[in-house]
Structure formats: C-alpha cells, structure tokens
Coordinates of C-alpha atoms in Angstrom, one line a residue:
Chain A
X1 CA 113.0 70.0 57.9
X2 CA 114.8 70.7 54.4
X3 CA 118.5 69.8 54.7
X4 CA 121.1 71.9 53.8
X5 CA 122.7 71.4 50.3
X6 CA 125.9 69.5 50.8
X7 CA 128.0 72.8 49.9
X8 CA 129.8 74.4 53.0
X9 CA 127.6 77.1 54.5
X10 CA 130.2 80.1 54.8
X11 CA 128.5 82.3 56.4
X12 CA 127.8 79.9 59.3
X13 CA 131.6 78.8 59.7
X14 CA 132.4 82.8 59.6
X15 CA 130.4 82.8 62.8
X16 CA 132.0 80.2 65.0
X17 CA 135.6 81.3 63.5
X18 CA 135.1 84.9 64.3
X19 CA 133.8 83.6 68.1
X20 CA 135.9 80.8 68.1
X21 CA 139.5 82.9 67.4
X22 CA 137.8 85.5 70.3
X23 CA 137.3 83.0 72.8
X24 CA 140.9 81.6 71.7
X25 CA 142.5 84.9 72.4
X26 CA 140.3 85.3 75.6
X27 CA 141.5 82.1 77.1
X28 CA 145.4 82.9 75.7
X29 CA 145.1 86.2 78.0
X30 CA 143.1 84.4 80.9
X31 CA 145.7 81.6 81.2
X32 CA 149.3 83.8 80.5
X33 CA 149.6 85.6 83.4
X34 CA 149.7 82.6 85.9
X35 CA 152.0 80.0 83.5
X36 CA 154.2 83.4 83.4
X37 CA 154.4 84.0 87.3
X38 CA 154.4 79.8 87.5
X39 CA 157.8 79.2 85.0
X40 CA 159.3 82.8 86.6
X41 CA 159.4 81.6 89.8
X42 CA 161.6 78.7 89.4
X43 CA 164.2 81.2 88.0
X44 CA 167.9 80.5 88.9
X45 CA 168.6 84.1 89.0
X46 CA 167.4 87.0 91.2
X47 CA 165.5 89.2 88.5
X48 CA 162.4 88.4 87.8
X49 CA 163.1 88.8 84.1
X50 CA 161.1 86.3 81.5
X51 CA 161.7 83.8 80.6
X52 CA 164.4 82.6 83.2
X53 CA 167.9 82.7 82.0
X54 CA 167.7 78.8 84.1
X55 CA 166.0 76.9 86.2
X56 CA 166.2 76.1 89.7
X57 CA 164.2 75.6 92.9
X58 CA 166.2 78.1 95.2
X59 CA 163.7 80.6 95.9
X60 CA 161.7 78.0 96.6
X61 CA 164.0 76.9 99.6
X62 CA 164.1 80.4 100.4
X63 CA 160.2 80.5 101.4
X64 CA 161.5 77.8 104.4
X65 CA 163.2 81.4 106.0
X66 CA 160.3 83.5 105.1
X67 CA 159.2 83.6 108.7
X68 CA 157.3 86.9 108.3
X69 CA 155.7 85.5 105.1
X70 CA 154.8 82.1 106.9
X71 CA 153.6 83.9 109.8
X72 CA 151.5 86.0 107.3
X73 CA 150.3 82.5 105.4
X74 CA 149.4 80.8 109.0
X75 CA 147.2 83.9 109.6
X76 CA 145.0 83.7 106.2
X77 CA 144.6 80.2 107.1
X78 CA 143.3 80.9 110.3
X79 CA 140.8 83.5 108.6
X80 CA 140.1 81.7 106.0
X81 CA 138.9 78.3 107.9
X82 CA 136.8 80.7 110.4
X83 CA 135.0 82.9 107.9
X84 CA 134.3 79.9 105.7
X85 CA 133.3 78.0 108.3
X86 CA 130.5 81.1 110.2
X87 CA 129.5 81.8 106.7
X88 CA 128.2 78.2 105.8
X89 CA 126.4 77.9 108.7
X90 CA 125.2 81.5 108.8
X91 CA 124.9 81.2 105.0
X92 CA 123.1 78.0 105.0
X93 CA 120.5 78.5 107.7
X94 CA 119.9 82.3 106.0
X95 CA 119.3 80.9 103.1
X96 CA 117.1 78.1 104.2
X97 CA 114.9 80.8 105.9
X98 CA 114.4 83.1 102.4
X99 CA 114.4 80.3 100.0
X100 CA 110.7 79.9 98.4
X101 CA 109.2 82.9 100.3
X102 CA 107.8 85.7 98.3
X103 CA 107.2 87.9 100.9
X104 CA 109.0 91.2 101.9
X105 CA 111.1 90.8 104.6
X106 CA 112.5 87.7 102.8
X107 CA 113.1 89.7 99.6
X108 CA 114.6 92.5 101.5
X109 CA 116.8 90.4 103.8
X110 CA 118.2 88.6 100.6
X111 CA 119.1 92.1 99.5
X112 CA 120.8 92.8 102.4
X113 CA 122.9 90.0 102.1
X114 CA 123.9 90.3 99.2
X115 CA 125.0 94.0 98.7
X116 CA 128.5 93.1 100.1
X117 CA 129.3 91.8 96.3
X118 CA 128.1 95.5 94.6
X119 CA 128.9 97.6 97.6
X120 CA 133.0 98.7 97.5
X121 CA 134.5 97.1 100.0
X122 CA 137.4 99.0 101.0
X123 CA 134.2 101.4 101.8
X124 CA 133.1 99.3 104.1
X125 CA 136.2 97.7 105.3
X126 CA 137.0 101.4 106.5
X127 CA 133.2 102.1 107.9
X128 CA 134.3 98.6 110.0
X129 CA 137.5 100.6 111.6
X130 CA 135.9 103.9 112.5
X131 CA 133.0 101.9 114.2
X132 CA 135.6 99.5 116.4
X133 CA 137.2 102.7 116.9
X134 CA 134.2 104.7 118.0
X135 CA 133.3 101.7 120.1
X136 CA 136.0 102.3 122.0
X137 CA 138.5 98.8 120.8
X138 CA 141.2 97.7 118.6
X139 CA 140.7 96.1 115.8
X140 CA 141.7 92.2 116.1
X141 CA 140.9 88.8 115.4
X142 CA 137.6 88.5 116.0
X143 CA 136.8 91.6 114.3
X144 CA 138.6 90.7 111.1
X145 CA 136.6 87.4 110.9
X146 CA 133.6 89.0 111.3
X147 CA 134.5 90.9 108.5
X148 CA 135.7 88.9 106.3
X149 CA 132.1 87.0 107.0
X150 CA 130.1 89.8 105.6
X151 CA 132.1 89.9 102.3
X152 CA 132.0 86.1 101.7
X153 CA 128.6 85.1 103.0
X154 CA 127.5 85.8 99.5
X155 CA 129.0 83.4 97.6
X156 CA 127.2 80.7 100.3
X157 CA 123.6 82.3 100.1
X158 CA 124.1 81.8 95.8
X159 CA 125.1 78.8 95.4
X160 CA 122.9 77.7 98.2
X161 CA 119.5 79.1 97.1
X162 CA 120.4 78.2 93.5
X163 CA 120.5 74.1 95.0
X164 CA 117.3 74.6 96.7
X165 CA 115.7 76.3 94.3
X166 CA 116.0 73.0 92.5
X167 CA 114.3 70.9 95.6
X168 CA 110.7 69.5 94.5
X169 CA 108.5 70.9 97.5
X170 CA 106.5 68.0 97.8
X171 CA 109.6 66.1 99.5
X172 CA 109.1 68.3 102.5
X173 CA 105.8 67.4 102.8
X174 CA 106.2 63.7 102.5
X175 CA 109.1 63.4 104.7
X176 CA 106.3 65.8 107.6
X177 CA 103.6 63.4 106.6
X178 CA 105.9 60.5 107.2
X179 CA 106.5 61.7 110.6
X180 CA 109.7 63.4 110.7
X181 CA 110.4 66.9 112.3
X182 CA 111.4 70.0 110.4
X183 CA 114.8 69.0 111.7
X184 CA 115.0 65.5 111.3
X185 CA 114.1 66.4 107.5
X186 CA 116.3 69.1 106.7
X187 CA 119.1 66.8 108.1
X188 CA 118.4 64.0 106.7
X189 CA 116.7 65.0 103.2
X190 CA 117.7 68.5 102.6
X191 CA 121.4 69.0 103.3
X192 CA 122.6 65.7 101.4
X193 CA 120.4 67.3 98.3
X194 CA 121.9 70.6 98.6
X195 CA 125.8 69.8 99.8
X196 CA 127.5 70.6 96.5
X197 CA 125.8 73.7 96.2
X198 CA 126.8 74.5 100.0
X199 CA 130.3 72.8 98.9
X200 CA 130.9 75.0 95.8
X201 CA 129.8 78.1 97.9
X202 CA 132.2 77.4 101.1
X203 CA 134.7 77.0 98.2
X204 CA 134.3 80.2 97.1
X205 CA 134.3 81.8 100.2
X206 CA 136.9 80.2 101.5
X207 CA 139.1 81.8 98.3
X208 CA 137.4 85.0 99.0
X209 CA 138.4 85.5 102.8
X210 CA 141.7 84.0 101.8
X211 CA 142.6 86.2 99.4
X212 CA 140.7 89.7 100.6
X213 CA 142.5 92.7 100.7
X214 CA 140.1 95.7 101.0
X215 CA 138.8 94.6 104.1
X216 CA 141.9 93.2 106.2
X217 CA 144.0 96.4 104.9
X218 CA 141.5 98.1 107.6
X219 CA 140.6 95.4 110.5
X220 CA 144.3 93.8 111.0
X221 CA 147.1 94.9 112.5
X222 CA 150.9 93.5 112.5
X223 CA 150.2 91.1 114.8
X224 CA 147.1 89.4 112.5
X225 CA 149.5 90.3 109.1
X226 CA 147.5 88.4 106.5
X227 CA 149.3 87.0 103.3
X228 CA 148.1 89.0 100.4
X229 CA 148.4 92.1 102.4
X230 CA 152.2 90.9 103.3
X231 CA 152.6 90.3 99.1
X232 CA 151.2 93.3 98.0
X233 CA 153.5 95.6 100.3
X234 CA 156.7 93.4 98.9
X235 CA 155.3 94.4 95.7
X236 CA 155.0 97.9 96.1
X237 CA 158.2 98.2 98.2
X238 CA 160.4 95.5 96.3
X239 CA 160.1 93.1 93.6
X240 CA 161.5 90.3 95.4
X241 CA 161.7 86.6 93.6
X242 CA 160.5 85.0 96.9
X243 CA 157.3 86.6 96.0
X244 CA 157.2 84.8 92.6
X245 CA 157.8 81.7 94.6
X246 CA 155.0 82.5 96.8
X247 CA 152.9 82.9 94.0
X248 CA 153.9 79.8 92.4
X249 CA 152.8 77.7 95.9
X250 CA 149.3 79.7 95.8
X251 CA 149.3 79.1 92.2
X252 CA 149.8 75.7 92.3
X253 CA 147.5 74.9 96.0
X254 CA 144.3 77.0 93.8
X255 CA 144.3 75.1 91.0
X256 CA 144.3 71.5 93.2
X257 CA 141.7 72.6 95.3
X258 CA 139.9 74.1 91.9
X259 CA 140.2 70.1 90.5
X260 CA 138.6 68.9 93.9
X261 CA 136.0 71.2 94.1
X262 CA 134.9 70.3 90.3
X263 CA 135.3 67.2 91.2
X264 CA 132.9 66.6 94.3
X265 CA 130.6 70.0 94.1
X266 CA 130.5 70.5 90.9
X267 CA 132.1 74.1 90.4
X268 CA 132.0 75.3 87.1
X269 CA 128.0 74.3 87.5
X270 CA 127.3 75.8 90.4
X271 CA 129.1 78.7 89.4
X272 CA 126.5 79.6 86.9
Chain B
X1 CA 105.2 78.6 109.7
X2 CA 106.9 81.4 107.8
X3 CA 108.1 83.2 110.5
X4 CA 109.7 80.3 112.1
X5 CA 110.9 79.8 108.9
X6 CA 112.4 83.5 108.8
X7 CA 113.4 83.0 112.2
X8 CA 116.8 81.0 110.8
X9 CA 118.0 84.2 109.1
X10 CA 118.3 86.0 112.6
X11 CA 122.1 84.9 113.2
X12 CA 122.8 86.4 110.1
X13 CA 120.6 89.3 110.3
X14 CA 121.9 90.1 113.4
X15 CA 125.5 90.4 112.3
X16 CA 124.5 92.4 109.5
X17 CA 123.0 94.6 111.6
X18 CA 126.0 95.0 114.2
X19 CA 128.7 94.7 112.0
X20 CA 127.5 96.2 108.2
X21 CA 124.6 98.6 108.6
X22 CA 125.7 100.1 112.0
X23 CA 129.2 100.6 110.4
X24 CA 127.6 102.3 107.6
X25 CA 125.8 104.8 109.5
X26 CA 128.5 105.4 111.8
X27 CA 130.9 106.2 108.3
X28 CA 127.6 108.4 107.3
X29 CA 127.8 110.5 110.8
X30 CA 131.7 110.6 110.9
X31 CA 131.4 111.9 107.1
X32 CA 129.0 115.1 108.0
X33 CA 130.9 116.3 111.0
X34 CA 134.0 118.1 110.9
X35 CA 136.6 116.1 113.0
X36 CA 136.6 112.6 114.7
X37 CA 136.3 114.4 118.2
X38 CA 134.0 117.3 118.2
X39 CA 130.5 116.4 116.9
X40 CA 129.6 119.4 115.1
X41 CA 127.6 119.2 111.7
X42 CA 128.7 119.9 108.2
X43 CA 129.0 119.0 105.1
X44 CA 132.0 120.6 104.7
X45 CA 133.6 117.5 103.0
X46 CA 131.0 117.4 100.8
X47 CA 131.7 120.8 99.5
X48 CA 134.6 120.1 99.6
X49 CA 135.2 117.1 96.9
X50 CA 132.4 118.1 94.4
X51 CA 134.2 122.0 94.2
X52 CA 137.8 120.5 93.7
X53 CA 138.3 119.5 90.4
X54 CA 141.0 117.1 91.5
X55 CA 138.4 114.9 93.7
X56 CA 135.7 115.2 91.1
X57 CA 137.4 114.0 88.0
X58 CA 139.3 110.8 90.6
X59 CA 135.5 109.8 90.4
X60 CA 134.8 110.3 86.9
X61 CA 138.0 108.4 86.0
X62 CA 136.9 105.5 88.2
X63 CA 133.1 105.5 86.8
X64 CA 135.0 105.9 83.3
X65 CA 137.5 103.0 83.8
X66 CA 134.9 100.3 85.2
X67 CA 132.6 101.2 82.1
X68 CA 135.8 100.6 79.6
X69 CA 137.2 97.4 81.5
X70 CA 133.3 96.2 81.0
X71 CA 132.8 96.6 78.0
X72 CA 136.0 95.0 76.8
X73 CA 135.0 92.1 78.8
X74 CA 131.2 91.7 77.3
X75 CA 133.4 92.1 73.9
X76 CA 135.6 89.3 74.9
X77 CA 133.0 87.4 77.0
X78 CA 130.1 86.8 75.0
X79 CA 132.1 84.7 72.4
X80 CA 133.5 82.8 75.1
X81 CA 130.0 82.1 76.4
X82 CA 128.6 82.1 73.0
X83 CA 131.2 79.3 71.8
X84 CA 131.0 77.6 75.4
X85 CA 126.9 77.2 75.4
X86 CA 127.9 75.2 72.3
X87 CA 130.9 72.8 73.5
X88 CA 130.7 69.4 74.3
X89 CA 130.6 68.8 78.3
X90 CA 134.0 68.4 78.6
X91 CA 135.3 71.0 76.6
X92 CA 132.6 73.1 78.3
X93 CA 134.3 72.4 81.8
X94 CA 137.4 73.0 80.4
X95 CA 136.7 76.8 79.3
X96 CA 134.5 77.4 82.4
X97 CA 137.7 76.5 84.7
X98 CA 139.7 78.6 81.8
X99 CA 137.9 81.4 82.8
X100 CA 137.2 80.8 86.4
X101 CA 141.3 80.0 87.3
X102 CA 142.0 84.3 87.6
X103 CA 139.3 84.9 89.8
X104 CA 140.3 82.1 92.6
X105 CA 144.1 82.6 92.2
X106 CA 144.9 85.6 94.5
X107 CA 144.3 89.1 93.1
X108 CA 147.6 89.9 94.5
X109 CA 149.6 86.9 92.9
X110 CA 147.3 87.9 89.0
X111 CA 148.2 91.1 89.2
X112 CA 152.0 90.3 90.0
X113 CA 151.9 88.0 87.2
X114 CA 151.1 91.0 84.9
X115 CA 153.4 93.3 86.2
X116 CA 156.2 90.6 85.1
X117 CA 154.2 90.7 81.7
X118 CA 154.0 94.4 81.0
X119 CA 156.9 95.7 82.7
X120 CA 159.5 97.7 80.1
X121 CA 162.0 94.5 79.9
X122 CA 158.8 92.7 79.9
X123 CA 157.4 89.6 78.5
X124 CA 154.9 91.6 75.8
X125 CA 157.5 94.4 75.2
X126 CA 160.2 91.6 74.3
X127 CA 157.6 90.1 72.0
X128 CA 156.5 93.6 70.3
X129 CA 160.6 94.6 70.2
X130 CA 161.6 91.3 68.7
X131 CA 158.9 91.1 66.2
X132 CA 160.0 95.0 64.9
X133 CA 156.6 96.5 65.9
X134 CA 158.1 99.2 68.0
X135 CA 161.4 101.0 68.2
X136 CA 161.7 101.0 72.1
X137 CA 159.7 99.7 74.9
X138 CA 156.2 100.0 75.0
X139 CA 154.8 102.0 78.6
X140 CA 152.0 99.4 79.8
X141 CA 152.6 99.6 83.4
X142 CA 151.5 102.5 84.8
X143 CA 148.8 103.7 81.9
X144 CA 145.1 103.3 82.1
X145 CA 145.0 101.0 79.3
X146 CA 147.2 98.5 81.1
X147 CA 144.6 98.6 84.1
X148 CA 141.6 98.3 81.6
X149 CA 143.1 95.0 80.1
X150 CA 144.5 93.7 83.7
X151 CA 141.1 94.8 85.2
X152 CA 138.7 92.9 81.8
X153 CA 141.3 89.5 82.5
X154 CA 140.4 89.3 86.5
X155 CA 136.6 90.0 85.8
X156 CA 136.1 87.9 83.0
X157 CA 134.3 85.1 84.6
X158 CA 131.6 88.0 86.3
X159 CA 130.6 88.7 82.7
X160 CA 130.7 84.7 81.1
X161 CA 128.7 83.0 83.5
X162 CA 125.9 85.0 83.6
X163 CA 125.6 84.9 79.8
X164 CA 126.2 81.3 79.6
X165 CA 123.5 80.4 82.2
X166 CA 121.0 82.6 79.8
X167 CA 122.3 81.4 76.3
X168 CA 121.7 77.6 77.7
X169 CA 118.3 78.5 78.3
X170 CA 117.3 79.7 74.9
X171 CA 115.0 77.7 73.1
X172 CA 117.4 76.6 69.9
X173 CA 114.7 76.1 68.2
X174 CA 113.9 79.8 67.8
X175 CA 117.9 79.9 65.6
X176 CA 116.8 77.3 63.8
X177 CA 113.7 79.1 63.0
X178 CA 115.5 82.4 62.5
X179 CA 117.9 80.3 60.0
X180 CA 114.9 78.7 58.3
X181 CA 113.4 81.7 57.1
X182 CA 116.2 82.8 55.3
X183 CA 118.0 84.7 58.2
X184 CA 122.0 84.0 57.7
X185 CA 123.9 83.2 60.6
X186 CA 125.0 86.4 61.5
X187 CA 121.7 87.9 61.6
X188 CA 120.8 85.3 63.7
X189 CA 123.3 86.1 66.3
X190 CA 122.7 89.7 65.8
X191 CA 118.5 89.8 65.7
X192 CA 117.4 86.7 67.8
X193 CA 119.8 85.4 70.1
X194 CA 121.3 88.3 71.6
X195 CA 118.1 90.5 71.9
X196 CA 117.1 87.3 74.2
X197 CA 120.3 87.0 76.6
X198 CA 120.3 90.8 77.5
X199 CA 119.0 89.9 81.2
X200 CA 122.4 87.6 81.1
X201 CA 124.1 90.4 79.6
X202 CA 123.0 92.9 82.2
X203 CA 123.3 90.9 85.2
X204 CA 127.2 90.5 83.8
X205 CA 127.3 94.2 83.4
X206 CA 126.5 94.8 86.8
X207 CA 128.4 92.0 88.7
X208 CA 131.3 93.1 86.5
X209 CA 131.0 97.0 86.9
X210 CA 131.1 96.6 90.9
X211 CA 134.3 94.6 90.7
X212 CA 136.1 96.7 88.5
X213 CA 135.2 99.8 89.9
X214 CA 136.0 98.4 93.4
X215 CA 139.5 96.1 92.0
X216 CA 141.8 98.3 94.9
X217 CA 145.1 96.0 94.3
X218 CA 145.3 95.7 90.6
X219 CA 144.2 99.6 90.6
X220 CA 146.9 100.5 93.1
X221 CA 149.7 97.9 91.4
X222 CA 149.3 98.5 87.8
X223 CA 147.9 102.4 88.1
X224 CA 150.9 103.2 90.3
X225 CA 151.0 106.2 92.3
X226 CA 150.3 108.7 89.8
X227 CA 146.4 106.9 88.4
X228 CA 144.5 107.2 91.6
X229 CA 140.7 105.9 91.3
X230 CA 138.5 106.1 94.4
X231 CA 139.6 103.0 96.5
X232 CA 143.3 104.6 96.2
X233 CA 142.1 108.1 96.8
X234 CA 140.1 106.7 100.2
X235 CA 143.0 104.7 101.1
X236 CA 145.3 107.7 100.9
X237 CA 143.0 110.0 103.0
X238 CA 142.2 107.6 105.7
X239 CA 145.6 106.2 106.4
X240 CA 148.3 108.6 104.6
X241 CA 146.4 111.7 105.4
X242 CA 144.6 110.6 108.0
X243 CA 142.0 112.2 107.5
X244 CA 139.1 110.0 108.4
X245 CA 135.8 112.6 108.0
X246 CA 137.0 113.6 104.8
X247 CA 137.8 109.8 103.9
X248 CA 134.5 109.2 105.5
X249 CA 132.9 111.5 103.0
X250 CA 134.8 109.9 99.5
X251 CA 133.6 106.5 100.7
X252 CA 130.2 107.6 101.0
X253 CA 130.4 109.4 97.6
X254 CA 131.9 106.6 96.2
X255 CA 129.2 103.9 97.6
X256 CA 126.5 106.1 96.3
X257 CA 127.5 106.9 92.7
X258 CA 128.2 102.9 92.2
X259 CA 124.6 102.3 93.4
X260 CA 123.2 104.7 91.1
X261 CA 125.3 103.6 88.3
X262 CA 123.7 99.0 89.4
X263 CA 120.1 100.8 89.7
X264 CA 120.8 102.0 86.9
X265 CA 121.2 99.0 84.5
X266 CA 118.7 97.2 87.1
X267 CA 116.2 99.6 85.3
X268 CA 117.5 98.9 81.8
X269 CA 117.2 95.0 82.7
X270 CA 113.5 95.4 84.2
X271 CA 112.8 97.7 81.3
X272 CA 114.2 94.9 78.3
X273 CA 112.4 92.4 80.2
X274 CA 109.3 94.0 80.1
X275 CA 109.9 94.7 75.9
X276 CA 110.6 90.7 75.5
X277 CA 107.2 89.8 77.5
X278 CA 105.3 92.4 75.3

C-alpha cells in the first residue's frame, strides 16, 4: 500500500474533529446532570439553587430521620434482591432452553420474553392491577415481584444468550462423551463459561427492578412504598433538599456497583 | 432432546402466561365493555378517543416526541459510537460507562438532576443570562423541547451500543479501500460505512423509540401537568378519573400504535438487509 505524503490529510482530521467535538458535547450533557444533583446536595442552605452558596453535610444527616424514605429504600431492596434473584434463575434456565435452537416455539418463546422492553410498561403495569383485581385480591408483595420479574427478565435472557452464543458446541459433547450428565455439565462447564454474562444481566436487572416506576406505581400500595415512587411524589409535591441528598447516596451506591460490575462481568462488554 | 431442552423455559413460560398474556387480555376485555361491573360489549371507548380531538392528538404528540428524542440521539450517538469503535480499550471503557452512568442511576434521581439544571434560576439559564444571550430566563421546564433533550440524555446508551457492536464488526479494510480509490474521508463515512451499520442503526432506533415513547417519569416531571403524552394521559384516567375501561382502552391504543410503529422499522431493517446481501 502507497503511503500517504507526509502533508496533514485535512479532510481526514475534519472527520474525527467534527465526531470527536460531538461525542465531547454528548459526554458533557450525559455526565452534568448527576455532578449537578451530586455537588447540590451537599448544599448548606435549603434551596436547591446551583451552585451551593456553601457546603455542608446536613441534609445528609437529615436522611437518618427520613423514616418514610428509609422505609421506602428497605422496600426496593427487598424487590430488588427478589426480582433479580427469580429472574436469573428463570432467566438463565429460559435461556438455556432457546439458545441454539432454530425452531419455532423457541423463536417465539424468545419473543415473548422479550416484548417487556418494547411493550409500555405502565400499559402493562395497569393490565397487572385490573387482573389482581378481577381475580378477586389486593395487590401486594408477591404480586409486585412478579412484576417487576416480567420487566427485568430481559436484561438476563440478553446478556445470557449473547455468552452462550459464544460456547463452542463441541464442549457439550465432550464433556457427554466423557461421561457426565446434562447436569453435571452445565454445572460444571457451562455456568463458569457463561457467569459474567449472567453477572452483567442480574446487574442490570437488579437496576431495573430497583429503580421501576411504571410498574410499582400500579402493583404497591403504602404499605410496600418503593423508593423512586416515594422521590418522585416529593418531587411533584415539594422540592425538598433531602431529595438531593437521596439522590446523591443513589448517585454515589450506582456508580460503585457500576465499577464492580466492569470489573468482574465485564459491563460495558456485555452491554453490547 | 429438544424438547427436554425446551422443557427449562416452562417456569418462565408459565409466568408469562399467568402474569403477562392473561393480564393483557383481561385489559383487552375490560377495554371493550362499558364498566368494570356489567359485562356488556362496546367499543364505546374506542369511539370515543379516535373522535376527540383532545385524545387523538395526546397520541400523535407522543408518536411525534419519541421520533424527535430519537433522532437527536442517532445525531448525537453515532459519533460517540463512531469515535468510540475507534478508542483505545481504555478510553473505549471509559465512554461506554460515560454513556451507560444515566441509564443505571435512577430515572427519578436524572430527571431531578435536570429539573435543578433547567429550572428558571437554573444552572443553564444562569449560564445563558450571565453570558448576555438572553434578556430574561429562558422557559425549559415545562416545554417539549426540554423533554426531547432530557428524554435523548436518558436513552443515549439504547442508540450507542447497538451501533458500536455493528461499527466493530465492519471489515476496516473496506475504508481503507473506499480511501484508496480516491474516496475522501467524508465520503467514506457517508457512502461505505454507514450504509453498512444501518442494522445497528435500526436496532438503536427501535430500542430507543420504545423507551422514549414509554419514559412516564421524565414525561410527567419535565412535561408538567399541562404536556400530557400517553403514559400520563393513562395514568390520569385510571387512577385520577378512575376510569379503568376507558384507561383500558388508551393502553390498548397505545400498545398497539408502538408495535406498528417497531414492525415498522423491523421491516425497514429486514428490507436494508436484504439490499446489502444483493
């Protein structure tokens, strides 16, 4: 291949400058908004004004009084671990079952799974009320979970079928002509091959249930208060600084768990 | 052996089936009769929303706002997957968790974050005073505009993954090719390389389309009372009004016109990817 002459190829640079101050502003607006809510919420006064007039950590120490907000927080954990939890191993064994099978029921049951993402889910977060309802219950926990399950089983299937889908097929049959049981091999062969990709998708399920409004607005009531729920009414009622601070925790708890889930599954890979 | 196979989807399947599709049948039944108690058929509500110009341009408006909080994301995402298919690992990671951070941080906390931004004595208007551009306060809260760009921030990383999983797959030999025969750089961006990441670009379309036409809390925050898309406008019948047939009916609406608008640029993506074959 002819090298370029040694003279700067403008058009070329044009390129990567135009993308490059595109992606700059991209990443500007994509970060702002949670350094803004982050520096806000250590404000020493009780607007919400930015930035701060001063710092100090007092809405901070006015979460520990929050007991409706805590109450609220303890709830989405609750949720959170349960959904995540039934949607891995529902998720998993799901996608186990479709992975490398071209025929129609598997096609259609992947479908199925996965129209939670495109379907609006306040749509069927309010199809889940009128059928508790017209079942003659309340809606509670165990409904909510359920739930929440639907809309975050998902992000399991993906990630999962994406990490098999990388699987040679030949290790099945060596570990069957070694002897070893369908279970023994998936056990012991499959799921250490696969965990990041099962890691990464809990991950994003977890974040999912934890942070889903459309279908909790629906499937709990005071008693089963979840957190962003709880926010979003102080938002729309009052725009209370505890709220910043609230923010800042979640804030702060996402991006560790972000760093650990890079760090052992993988994330931004998976993610693609 | 495939059925047994099969056979571990059953949990699953099952729940789906109890809890999703039943659901979704029994919102199609409540939507076609006229009140929760007596079972009598009609499609009064049906009638109802498509001969009130009120209900019919809500929809409109919300088909209209998830097509413009799209397309300013594929304007804003393709660089960054564009310049990202090109960075070195780490910078790579960086970006990716650049553009992943607003989807995992709580819709409720994001969309907070920009009401602090955009408010009147807010961070942008305080910028756009100070620098002279405007005589008084800019109205960004509140205006569609203010929900397009809050909207095209949350759903960013719907549009940029897909692309950059496609853009990494192109052969870069084929730009080099492009660039040897005299094509500049622009003309290769333009002629070869997006023409081959339109799957990409239409699997972002649609994953990004769903969300945004879907996005309830940053509608409801930044919109305020006086926008109201179709998540609001359900919301509002089936627990303000209270009116569950007719909120029944909306939803169903709603579901359907979103489907037609994914098969829709499922067809366009089957459709380029036949053209690229031939």
């Amino acid at each position: 291949m002819r090298k370029p002459e040694p003279q700067v190829d403008w058009e070329a640079r044009s390129v990567t400058i135009v993308l490059g101050v595109m992606t700059a502003t991209a990443v500007v607006v994509l970060i702002a908004p949670s350094v803004v809510i982050l520096l806000t919420s250590f404000t020493d006064s009780a607007s919400l004004r930015f930035p701060p007039p001063g710092f100090s950590l007092r809405w901070y120490r006015a979460l520990f009084d929050a007991d409706q907000m805590q109450a609220a927080a303890w709830n989405s954990l609750l949720v959170a671990l349960w959904s995540t939890l039934l949607s891995a191993v529902l998720g998993v064994a799901a996608a186990v079952a479709v992975s490398r099978s071209r025929s129609w029921t598997a096609r259609a049951l992947d479908g199925l799974f996965m129209s939670p993402l495109l379907l609006p889910a306040l749509a069927f977060g309010f199809a889940a009320l009128i059928f508790v309802y017209r079942m003659g219950m309340r809606p509670n926990l165990l409904f909510l979970i359920f739930g929440h399950v639907i809309v975050c089983v998902p992000f399991v299937i993906r990630t999962t079928l994406a990490a098999l889908s990388q699987l040679d097929a030949s290790l099945e049959d060596a570990s069957i002509s070694l002897g070893a049981t369908p279970a023994m091999h998936f056990r012991r062969v499959t799921l250490p091959l696969i965990s990041r990709g099962v890691g990464a998708g809990a991950f994003l399920a977890f974040m999912a249930s934890f942070d889903n409004v459309p279908v909790s607005l629906f499937l709990a009531d005071e008693r089963t208060e979840v957190l962003p729920i709880h926010l979003w009414q102080q938002i729309e009622t009052n725009l209370d600084v505890r709220t910043a601070a609230a923010s800042g925790v979640i804030i702060v708890v996402t991006m560790a768990l972000m760093a650990l889930a890079e760090r052992f599954a993988g994330l931004s890979k998976q993610m693609r | 052996m495939e059925w047994r196979r099969l056979s571990l989807a059953l949990p699953l399947a099952a729940l789906f089936v109890v809890f999703f599709i039943a659901p979704l049948f029994v919102l199609l039944g409540v939507s076609l009769s006229t009140d929760m108690d007596t079972h009598t058929f009609t499609f009064a509500h049906y009638v109802k929303f498509f001969t009130d110009r009120f209900n019919y341009s809500i929809l409109t408006d919300t088909l209209l706002l998830g097509l413009k909080a799209t397309a300013v994301c594929f304007v804003f995402g393709y660089p960054v997957a564009w310049i990202a298919a090109r960075a070195r690992p780490g910078l790579q990671s960086i970006l990716l968790l650049a553009v992943i951070l607003p989807i995992m941080t709580s819709v409720v906390v994001r969309t907070f974050a920009w009401i602090v931004i955009l408010g009147r004595q807010g961070l942008l208007n305080q910028i756009v005073l100070g620098l002279g551009l405007s005589e008084e306060p800019l109205r960004l809260l509140f205006t569609e505009w203010g929900v397009v760009i809050v909207l095209a921030q949350v759903q960013m990383p719907l549009m940029v993954l897909p692309i950059l999983s496609i853009l990494a797959k192109i052969d870069p030999n084929l730009a080099d090719a492009s660039r040897a025969l005299g094509a500049g750089e622009w003309r290769t961006l333009w002629r070869v390389t997006l023409p081959l990441s339109v799957p990409g670009v239409i699997a972002g379309w649609i994953l990004t389309y769903a969300a945004c036409v879907t996005a309830f809390v940053t509608q409801s925050l930044i919109g305020g009372a006086r926008l109201v898309y179709m998540p609001l406008h359900i919301y509002q019948q089936a627990v303000g009004a209270n009116n569950w047939p007719f909120a029944a009916a909306i939803s169903i609406i709603f579901m359907i016109a979103v489907l037609c608008v994914v098969a829709g640029l499922n067809l366009l993506a089957a459709k380029s990817q036949r053209h690229a074959q031939a």
